[in-house]
Amino acid sequence: MQHIVEGVIVVNTETIAGKVITKNLGVVGGSTVRAKNVGRDIFAGLKNIVGGELTAYTELLDESRNQAISRMIADATARGANAVINVRFATSAVTAGASELFAYGTAVVVE
Amino acid sequence: MVRQMSEPIIGLLIGVSILIAILGILWTLLFTGMFVYAALFSTKNIENKGVEVAQREAQTLQKFGKDPLSNIRKQYRQDGTDSGLVYANVVYGPSYWHLMIGWFGNLVGGQINILHKVISTGRALATQRLREQAELAGWDEVLNVRIDTSALAPINVPSRVKAVEIFAYGTGVKYKGSEINNSIK
């Protein structure tokens, strides 16, 4: 669940301690829509009857979010940024079983 | 000739329909069994999970010496050496038994205690996982913590899965010369 990309600092605060923001490169984002396969869906549906954590969906959303973040970082590095600040996440359900995960932030150059 | 051709096809059709019937019967039995299990044990399971999470939380708090999470928006200390995103999620849902109680509660109105308990257990689990992630990555503190709750399926679409996703995230910060920093290295 930990996501560290070498060379790019990703934070959801507006400033980074010990660093000075020298250039603002605008908002960058990355998103993904993913669904689990039918077999896992049925299994999760069974687990849902009993209640509690649905591990298959926890994993699915975690993977998707990792992908969204890496896309955001790719977008930022393409603009020549070395940090992304004020990152926010948005989740929306497109249809049952598929979710859109969206991560966005401001690409900046820090020193 | 025609009869010879059609016989295996009819056999196949009968076979498939028997298979579907068996699956249907199995599903009915399984569903009933699991529903009974949910009625008997799901409340107890949720309570046990709550106790377990509280214990884990106490351990983490002891390790950090305070709650590492806060939703201060600024990096208020100037001696930070490193920072990065930290996040954790959980998909948590009530059992069908709880949903039934919730449905009855809906008729009367007011607070639905059991659903409240399920969701707050899920949220406690998500925040605890965030603390554990922070500990794993060696952060001293997590700033600007946000906790998002979202339904897995659109509200107006009937779905098989009745659950919410709770997603907690924040910015991990490492400070110069802190004890936790040193103990991990």
mmCIF file of N, CA, C and O in Angstrom, chain A residues 1-10 66 69 73, chain B residues 82-87 133 136-139 174:
data_model
loop_
_atom_site.group_PDB
_atom_site.id
_atom_site.type_symbol
_atom_site.label_atom_id
_atom_site.label_comp_id
_atom_site.label_asym_id
_atom_site.label_seq_id
_atom_site.Cartn_x
_atom_site.Cartn_y
_atom_site.Cartn_z
ATOM 1 N N MET A 1 0.824 -1.204 0.000
ATOM 2 C CA MET A 1 0.000 0.000 0.000
ATOM 3 C C MET A 1 0.863 1.262 0.000
ATOM 4 O O MET A 1 0.369 2.362 -0.141
ATOM 5 N N GLN A 2 2.145 1.096 0.228
ATOM 6 C CA GLN A 2 3.011 2.268 0.274
ATOM 7 C C GLN A 2 3.482 2.601 -1.128
ATOM 8 O O GLN A 2 3.844 1.722 -1.885
ATOM 9 N N HIS A 3 3.445 3.849 -1.458
ATOM 10 C CA HIS A 3 3.763 4.215 -2.825
ATOM 11 C C HIS A 3 4.848 5.269 -2.844
ATOM 12 O O HIS A 3 4.617 6.428 -2.551
ATOM 13 N N ILE A 4 6.043 4.875 -3.145
ATOM 14 C CA ILE A 4 7.128 5.847 -3.225
ATOM 15 C C ILE A 4 7.794 5.702 -4.583
ATOM 16 O O ILE A 4 8.262 4.630 -4.957
ATOM 17 N N VAL A 5 7.774 6.751 -5.350
ATOM 18 C CA VAL A 5 8.445 6.739 -6.646
ATOM 19 C C VAL A 5 9.726 7.546 -6.500
ATOM 20 O O VAL A 5 9.708 8.664 -5.989
ATOM 21 N N GLU A 6 10.820 6.955 -6.903
ATOM 22 C CA GLU A 6 12.104 7.619 -6.704
ATOM 23 C C GLU A 6 12.147 8.946 -7.461
ATOM 24 O O GLU A 6 11.759 9.034 -8.620
ATOM 25 N N GLY A 7 12.579 9.966 -6.745
ATOM 26 C CA GLY A 7 12.767 11.266 -7.385
ATOM 27 C C GLY A 7 11.556 12.181 -7.343
ATOM 28 O O GLY A 7 11.683 13.382 -7.502
ATOM 29 N N VAL A 8 10.369 11.636 -7.139
ATOM 30 C CA VAL A 8 9.178 12.498 -7.113
ATOM 31 C C VAL A 8 8.571 12.471 -5.712
ATOM 32 O O VAL A 8 8.259 11.409 -5.182
ATOM 33 N N ILE A 9 8.415 13.637 -5.116
ATOM 34 C CA ILE A 9 7.792 13.736 -3.800
ATOM 35 C C ILE A 9 6.299 13.948 -4.019
ATOM 36 O O ILE A 9 5.896 14.828 -4.770
ATOM 37 N N VAL A 10 5.480 13.111 -3.389
ATOM 38 C CA VAL A 10 4.029 13.264 -3.500
ATOM 39 C C VAL A 10 3.468 13.517 -2.112
ATOM 40 O O VAL A 10 3.644 12.694 -1.215
ATOM 41 N N ASN A 66 -3.237 2.693 -6.870
ATOM 42 C CA ASN A 66 -1.804 2.727 -7.188
ATOM 43 C C ASN A 66 -1.598 3.110 -8.636
ATOM 44 O O ASN A 66 -0.733 3.908 -8.963
ATOM 45 N N ILE A 69 -2.333 6.777 -9.216
ATOM 46 C CA ILE A 69 -1.244 7.622 -8.711
ATOM 47 C C ILE A 69 -0.048 7.567 -9.653
ATOM 48 O O ILE A 69 0.561 8.588 -9.955
ATOM 49 N N ILE A 73 1.732 10.661 -11.558
ATOM 50 C CA ILE A 73 3.162 10.963 -11.450
ATOM 51 C C ILE A 73 3.808 10.998 -12.837
ATOM 52 O O ILE A 73 4.649 11.853 -13.121
ATOM 53 N N ASP B 82 11.933 14.761 5.208
ATOM 54 C CA ASP B 82 11.411 13.939 4.129
ATOM 55 C C ASP B 82 9.900 13.871 4.275
ATOM 56 O O ASP B 82 9.385 13.869 5.394
ATOM 57 N N SER B 83 9.182 13.816 3.152
ATOM 58 C CA SER B 83 7.731 13.648 3.264
ATOM 59 C C SER B 83 7.201 12.886 2.077
ATOM 60 O O SER B 83 7.829 12.837 1.018
ATOM 61 N N GLY B 84 6.058 12.282 2.249
ATOM 62 C CA GLY B 84 5.483 11.499 1.170
ATOM 63 C C GLY B 84 4.069 11.062 1.492
ATOM 64 O O GLY B 84 3.643 11.099 2.648
ATOM 65 N N LEU B 85 3.374 10.638 0.464
ATOM 66 C CA LEU B 85 1.976 10.242 0.618
ATOM 67 C C LEU B 85 1.880 8.898 1.332
ATOM 68 O O LEU B 85 2.687 8.008 1.104
ATOM 69 N N VAL B 86 0.890 8.764 2.208
ATOM 70 C CA VAL B 86 0.633 7.481 2.844
ATOM 71 C C VAL B 86 -0.876 7.278 2.841
ATOM 72 O O VAL B 86 -1.635 8.218 3.068
ATOM 73 N N TYR B 87 -1.316 6.052 2.504
ATOM 74 C CA TYR B 87 -2.751 5.831 2.399
ATOM 75 C C TYR B 87 -3.110 4.382 2.690
ATOM 76 O O TYR B 87 -2.276 3.494 2.592
ATOM 77 N N GLN B 133 0.627 1.798 8.223
ATOM 78 C CA GLN B 133 1.395 2.137 7.023
ATOM 79 C C GLN B 133 2.442 3.183 7.349
ATOM 80 O O GLN B 133 3.579 3.104 6.877
ATOM 81 N N LEU B 136 5.227 1.592 9.194
ATOM 82 C CA LEU B 136 6.008 0.763 8.283
ATOM 83 C C LEU B 136 6.976 1.604 7.461
ATOM 84 O O LEU B 136 8.119 1.214 7.227
ATOM 85 N N ALA B 137 6.505 2.770 7.013
ATOM 86 C CA ALA B 137 7.337 3.620 6.171
ATOM 87 C C ALA B 137 8.291 4.467 6.995
ATOM 88 O O ALA B 137 9.159 5.134 6.446
ATOM 89 N N GLY B 138 8.134 4.464 8.322
ATOM 90 C CA GLY B 138 9.042 5.197 9.188
ATOM 91 C C GLY B 138 8.734 6.670 9.332
ATOM 92 O O GLY B 138 9.601 7.448 9.687
ATOM 93 N N TRP B 139 7.507 7.078 9.059
ATOM 94 C CA TRP B 139 7.144 8.487 9.266
ATOM 95 C C TRP B 139 6.942 8.775 10.744
ATOM 96 O O TRP B 139 6.503 7.916 11.502
ATOM 97 N N LYS B 174 8.921 13.104 8.144
ATOM 98 C CA LYS B 174 10.020 12.644 8.980
ATOM 99 C C LYS B 174 10.739 13.875 9.514
ATOM 100 O O LYS B 174 10.987 14.819 8.762
#
